[in-house]
Amino acid sequence: APMRESEPYLPASVWTFWDATGLFAGGLVGSLVAIALAIAADGGNELEQVPLLLVSSLGQGVVTLGLLAYMSRSRGTGSWGLDFGLRFEIRDLWGLLYGVGLQIAVTVMVLIPLAALLNLDDPPQQDVAEIAEGASSLAARIAVLFVLVVMAPVAEELLFRGVLLSRLRRGLGPATSVAISAALFSCIHLIDPDAAFVVPGLFVIGLVLGWQALRTGRIGLSIMTHAGVNLLAAIALLLDLGV
């Protein structure tokens, strides 16, 4: 269904750009604090990559969810469904397949042609991709899957499609709102400089996720699609399929 200019998106939402910025910054601080505490608890020893990823993601997730809970109770309605669009329907499970298809489409139509255009035989990988490839034990692989397929989609969709997109939509048309949220979603991954190559693909994925959120009026389908995107990428990395 097409997005209508006058159609409200999360009409109960009261969030600002400062809220979105604070959520991102808080999650980053939570990640760093969790790493510091884990290293201190381990006697100052350097953590291995997979435990480091898990600890970092848990710290980020706990702080992000805590801030969202505070926002909802202090200035929102107290309902995450109304405030952030966090509602699911059984049909949202199809989002996993949508996400797998979207990942394949972006790889074939965007990333492979881009690598050929730039004459890149071995494009740089994100740090998380290198960590996933190095996960050798079953526990490590489960940890990587949990972070990529559960934690990252939920946290990122709450921020970008729950808080940021709702604020953009209050002042801008649907297409512009989706485009800006997708651009910020993709560019924020440049915290890892090696992610530069995949930014165009992430932008396309962000467009789809934003369109889904505006079309459904919630982020359940977007979370499942995001999970499907990450699931295929994670499986490919863990099995070293080179996708």
CSV table of C-alpha atoms in Angstrom, one decimal:
chain,number,residue,atom,x,y,z
A,1,ALA,CA,0.0,0.0,0.0
A,2,PRO,CA,1.4,3.5,-0.8
A,3,MET,CA,2.3,5.8,2.0
A,4,ARG,CA,-0.1,8.8,2.2
A,5,GLU,CA,1.1,12.2,3.0
A,6,SER,CA,-1.6,12.9,5.6
A,7,GLU,CA,-1.4,9.5,7.3
A,8,PRO,CA,-0.1,9.8,10.9
A,9,TYR,CA,2.7,7.5,12.0
A,10,LEU,CA,2.8,6.8,15.8
A,11,PRO,CA,0.5,9.7,16.6
A,12,ALA,CA,1.2,9.4,20.3
A,13,SER,CA,4.9,9.8,19.8
A,14,VAL,CA,6.4,12.9,21.4
A,15,TRP,CA,10.1,12.2,20.8
A,16,THR,CA,12.7,14.8,19.7
A,17,PHE,CA,16.0,14.6,17.8
A,18,TRP,CA,17.7,15.0,21.1
A,19,ASP,CA,15.9,11.9,22.3
A,20,ALA,CA,17.3,10.0,19.4
A,21,THR,CA,20.8,11.4,19.9
A,22,GLY,CA,20.7,10.6,23.6
A,23,LEU,CA,19.6,7.0,22.9
A,24,PHE,CA,22.5,6.5,20.5
A,25,ALA,CA,25.0,8.2,22.9
A,26,GLY,CA,23.7,6.3,25.9
A,27,GLY,CA,24.0,3.0,24.1
A,28,LEU,CA,27.6,3.8,23.1
A,29,VAL,CA,28.5,4.7,26.7
A,30,GLY,CA,26.8,1.5,27.9
A,31,SER,CA,28.8,-0.6,25.5
A,32,LEU,CA,32.1,1.0,26.6
A,33,VAL,CA,31.3,0.8,30.3
A,34,ALA,CA,30.4,-2.9,30.0
A,35,ILE,CA,33.7,-3.6,28.2
A,36,ALA,CA,35.6,-1.8,30.9
A,37,LEU,CA,33.8,-3.7,33.7
A,38,ALA,CA,34.3,-7.0,32.0
A,39,ILE,CA,38.1,-6.4,31.6
A,40,ALA,CA,38.4,-5.3,35.2
A,41,ALA,CA,36.5,-8.4,36.4
A,42,ASP,CA,38.9,-10.5,34.3
A,43,GLY,CA,41.9,-9.0,36.1
A,44,GLY,CA,42.7,-6.6,33.3
A,45,ASN,CA,43.2,-9.3,30.7
A,46,GLU,CA,42.2,-8.5,27.1
A,47,LEU,CA,38.9,-10.2,26.2
A,48,GLU,CA,38.6,-12.5,23.2
A,49,GLN,CA,36.6,-11.1,20.2
A,50,VAL,CA,33.4,-13.0,20.7
A,51,PRO,CA,33.0,-12.3,24.4
A,52,LEU,CA,33.9,-8.7,23.7
A,53,LEU,CA,31.1,-8.5,21.1
A,54,LEU,CA,28.6,-10.1,23.5
A,55,VAL,CA,29.6,-7.9,26.5
A,56,SER,CA,29.6,-4.7,24.3
A,57,SER,CA,26.2,-5.5,22.8
A,58,LEU,CA,24.6,-6.4,26.2
A,59,GLY,CA,25.9,-3.2,27.7
A,60,GLN,CA,24.5,-1.2,24.8
A,61,GLY,CA,21.2,-3.1,24.9
A,62,VAL,CA,20.6,-2.7,28.6
A,63,VAL,CA,21.2,1.0,28.6
A,64,THR,CA,19.2,1.6,25.4
A,65,LEU,CA,16.2,-0.4,26.8
A,66,GLY,CA,16.5,1.4,30.1
A,67,LEU,CA,16.5,4.8,28.5
A,68,LEU,CA,13.5,3.8,26.4
A,69,ALA,CA,11.6,2.6,29.5
A,70,TYR,CA,12.4,5.9,31.2
A,71,MET,CA,11.2,7.9,28.2
A,72,SER,CA,8.0,6.0,27.9
A,73,ARG,CA,7.1,6.3,31.6
A,74,SER,CA,8.2,9.9,32.1
A,75,ARG,CA,7.0,11.6,28.9
A,76,GLY,CA,5.1,9.0,26.8
A,77,THR,CA,2.0,6.9,27.4
A,78,GLY,CA,3.8,4.1,29.1
A,79,SER,CA,2.9,1.8,26.2
A,80,TRP,CA,5.9,0.8,24.0
A,81,GLY,CA,3.4,-0.1,21.3
A,82,LEU,CA,2.0,3.5,21.2
A,83,ASP,CA,5.2,5.3,22.0
A,84,PHE,CA,7.7,3.4,19.7
A,85,GLY,CA,5.5,1.2,17.6
A,86,LEU,CA,6.7,-2.0,19.2
A,87,ARG,CA,3.9,-4.3,18.3
A,88,PHE,CA,4.0,-7.6,16.5
A,89,GLU,CA,1.5,-9.7,14.6
A,90,ILE,CA,1.9,-13.4,13.6
A,91,ARG,CA,2.3,-12.4,9.9
A,92,ASP,CA,5.4,-10.4,10.8
A,93,LEU,CA,7.2,-13.8,10.8
A,94,TRP,CA,7.3,-13.5,7.0
A,95,GLY,CA,9.7,-10.6,7.6
A,96,LEU,CA,12.4,-13.2,8.2
A,97,LEU,CA,12.0,-14.3,4.6
A,98,TYR,CA,11.7,-10.7,3.4
A,99,GLY,CA,15.0,-10.0,5.1
A,100,VAL,CA,16.8,-12.9,3.5
A,101,GLY,CA,15.5,-11.9,0.1
A,102,LEU,CA,16.4,-8.3,0.7
A,103,GLN,CA,20.0,-9.2,1.7
A,104,ILE,CA,20.4,-11.3,-1.4
A,105,ALA,CA,19.0,-8.5,-3.6
A,106,VAL,CA,21.2,-5.9,-2.0
A,107,THR,CA,24.3,-8.1,-2.4
A,108,VAL,CA,23.6,-8.9,-6.0
A,109,MET,CA,22.3,-5.6,-7.2
A,110,VAL,CA,24.3,-3.1,-5.1
A,111,LEU,CA,27.4,-4.6,-3.4
A,112,ILE,CA,28.7,-6.9,-6.1
A,113,PRO,CA,28.4,-4.2,-8.9
A,114,LEU,CA,30.0,-1.7,-6.5
A,115,ALA,CA,32.9,-4.0,-5.8
A,116,ALA,CA,33.4,-4.4,-9.6
A,117,LEU,CA,33.1,-0.7,-10.2
A,118,LEU,CA,35.8,0.0,-7.6
A,119,ASN,CA,37.9,-2.9,-8.7
A,120,LEU,CA,37.8,-4.5,-5.2
A,121,ASP,CA,38.7,-8.2,-5.3
A,122,ASP,CA,38.4,-8.4,-1.5
A,123,PRO,CA,36.2,-5.6,-0.1
A,124,PRO,CA,36.9,-4.6,3.5
A,125,GLN,CA,34.8,-6.4,6.1
A,126,GLN,CA,33.2,-4.9,9.2
A,127,ASP,CA,34.7,-5.8,12.5
A,128,VAL,CA,31.7,-7.8,13.4
A,129,ALA,CA,32.1,-9.9,10.2
A,130,GLU,CA,35.7,-10.7,11.2
A,131,ILE,CA,34.5,-11.7,14.7
A,132,ALA,CA,31.8,-13.9,13.2
A,133,GLU,CA,34.2,-15.6,10.9
A,134,GLY,CA,36.5,-16.3,13.9
A,135,ALA,CA,33.8,-17.9,16.1
A,136,SER,CA,34.9,-21.5,16.2
A,137,SER,CA,32.9,-23.0,19.2
A,138,LEU,CA,29.2,-23.7,19.2
A,139,ALA,CA,28.7,-21.3,22.2
A,140,ALA,CA,30.6,-18.5,20.3
A,141,ARG,CA,28.4,-19.0,17.2
A,142,ILE,CA,25.2,-18.9,19.2
A,143,ALA,CA,26.4,-15.7,20.9
A,144,VAL,CA,27.1,-14.1,17.5
A,145,LEU,CA,23.7,-15.1,16.2
A,146,PHE,CA,22.0,-13.8,19.3
A,147,VAL,CA,23.7,-10.4,18.9
A,148,LEU,CA,23.2,-10.0,15.2
A,149,VAL,CA,19.7,-11.5,14.9
A,150,VAL,CA,18.0,-10.5,18.1
A,151,MET,CA,19.7,-7.6,19.9
A,152,ALA,CA,20.9,-5.5,17.0
A,153,PRO,CA,17.5,-5.5,15.1
A,154,VAL,CA,15.5,-4.7,18.2
A,155,ALA,CA,17.8,-1.9,19.4
A,156,GLU,CA,18.3,-0.3,16.0
A,157,GLU,CA,14.7,-0.4,14.9
A,158,LEU,CA,13.5,1.1,18.2
A,159,LEU,CA,16.0,3.9,17.7
A,160,PHE,CA,15.7,4.5,13.9
A,161,ARG,CA,12.2,3.5,13.1
A,162,GLY,CA,10.6,4.0,16.5
A,163,VAL,CA,12.1,7.3,17.7
A,164,LEU,CA,13.8,9.0,14.9
A,165,LEU,CA,11.4,8.2,12.1
A,166,SER,CA,8.4,9.3,14.2
A,167,ARG,CA,10.0,12.7,14.8
A,168,LEU,CA,10.9,13.1,11.1
A,169,ARG,CA,7.4,12.2,10.0
A,170,ARG,CA,5.9,14.9,12.2
A,171,GLY,CA,7.5,17.6,10.1
A,172,LEU,CA,8.3,15.9,6.7
A,173,GLY,CA,6.6,13.9,4.1
A,174,PRO,CA,6.8,10.1,4.2
A,175,ALA,CA,9.4,9.7,1.4
A,176,THR,CA,11.7,12.4,2.8
A,177,SER,CA,11.4,11.0,6.4
A,178,VAL,CA,12.2,7.4,5.2
A,179,ALA,CA,15.2,8.7,3.1
A,180,ILE,CA,16.7,10.7,6.0
A,181,SER,CA,16.2,7.9,8.5
A,182,ALA,CA,17.8,5.4,6.1
A,183,ALA,CA,20.8,7.8,5.5
A,184,LEU,CA,21.4,8.2,9.2
A,185,PHE,CA,20.9,4.4,9.8
A,186,SER,CA,23.6,3.6,7.2
A,187,CYS,CA,26.0,6.3,8.0
A,188,ILE,CA,26.0,5.6,11.7
A,189,HIS,CA,27.7,2.3,10.9
A,190,LEU,CA,30.8,4.3,9.9
A,191,ILE,CA,31.8,4.2,13.5
A,192,ASP,CA,33.6,1.2,12.1
A,193,PRO,CA,35.6,2.7,9.1
A,194,ASP,CA,35.6,-0.7,7.4
A,195,ALA,CA,31.8,-0.5,7.0
A,196,ALA,CA,32.2,2.2,4.4
A,197,PHE,CA,31.8,-0.3,1.5
A,198,VAL,CA,28.4,-1.6,2.8
A,199,VAL,CA,26.9,1.9,3.5
A,200,PRO,CA,25.1,2.0,0.1
A,201,GLY,CA,23.6,-1.4,0.8
A,202,LEU,CA,22.6,-0.4,4.3
A,203,PHE,CA,20.9,2.7,2.9
A,204,VAL,CA,18.7,0.6,0.6
A,205,ILE,CA,17.9,-1.7,3.5
A,206,GLY,CA,17.0,1.3,5.6
A,207,LEU,CA,14.6,2.5,2.9
A,208,VAL,CA,12.8,-0.8,3.0
A,209,LEU,CA,12.6,-0.9,6.8
A,210,GLY,CA,11.3,2.7,7.0
A,211,TRP,CA,8.7,2.0,4.3
A,212,GLN,CA,7.5,-1.1,6.2
A,213,ALA,CA,7.2,0.9,9.4
A,214,LEU,CA,5.2,3.7,7.8
A,215,ARG,CA,3.0,1.3,5.9
A,216,THR,CA,2.1,-0.8,9.0
A,217,GLY,CA,2.2,1.9,11.6
A,218,ARG,CA,4.5,-0.1,13.8
A,219,ILE,CA,8.0,-1.6,13.8
A,220,GLY,CA,7.3,-5.3,14.3
A,221,LEU,CA,7.7,-6.2,10.6
A,222,SER,CA,10.7,-4.0,10.4
A,223,ILE,CA,12.4,-5.8,13.3
A,224,MET,CA,11.7,-9.2,11.7
A,225,THR,CA,12.9,-8.1,8.3
A,226,HIS,CA,16.1,-6.6,9.9
A,227,ALA,CA,16.6,-9.9,11.7
A,228,GLY,CA,16.3,-11.8,8.4
A,229,VAL,CA,18.8,-9.5,6.8
A,230,ASN,CA,21.3,-10.1,9.6
A,231,LEU,CA,20.5,-13.9,9.8
A,232,LEU,CA,21.6,-14.6,6.2
A,233,ALA,CA,24.7,-12.5,6.7
A,234,ALA,CA,25.5,-14.2,10.0
A,235,ILE,CA,25.0,-17.7,8.6
A,236,ALA,CA,27.1,-16.9,5.5
A,237,LEU,CA,30.0,-15.6,7.8
A,238,LEU,CA,29.8,-18.4,10.3
A,239,LEU,CA,29.8,-21.1,7.5
A,240,ASP,CA,32.4,-19.1,5.6
A,241,LEU,CA,30.2,-19.1,2.4
A,242,GLY,CA,31.6,-15.9,1.1
A,243,VAL,CA,28.2,-14.3,0.5
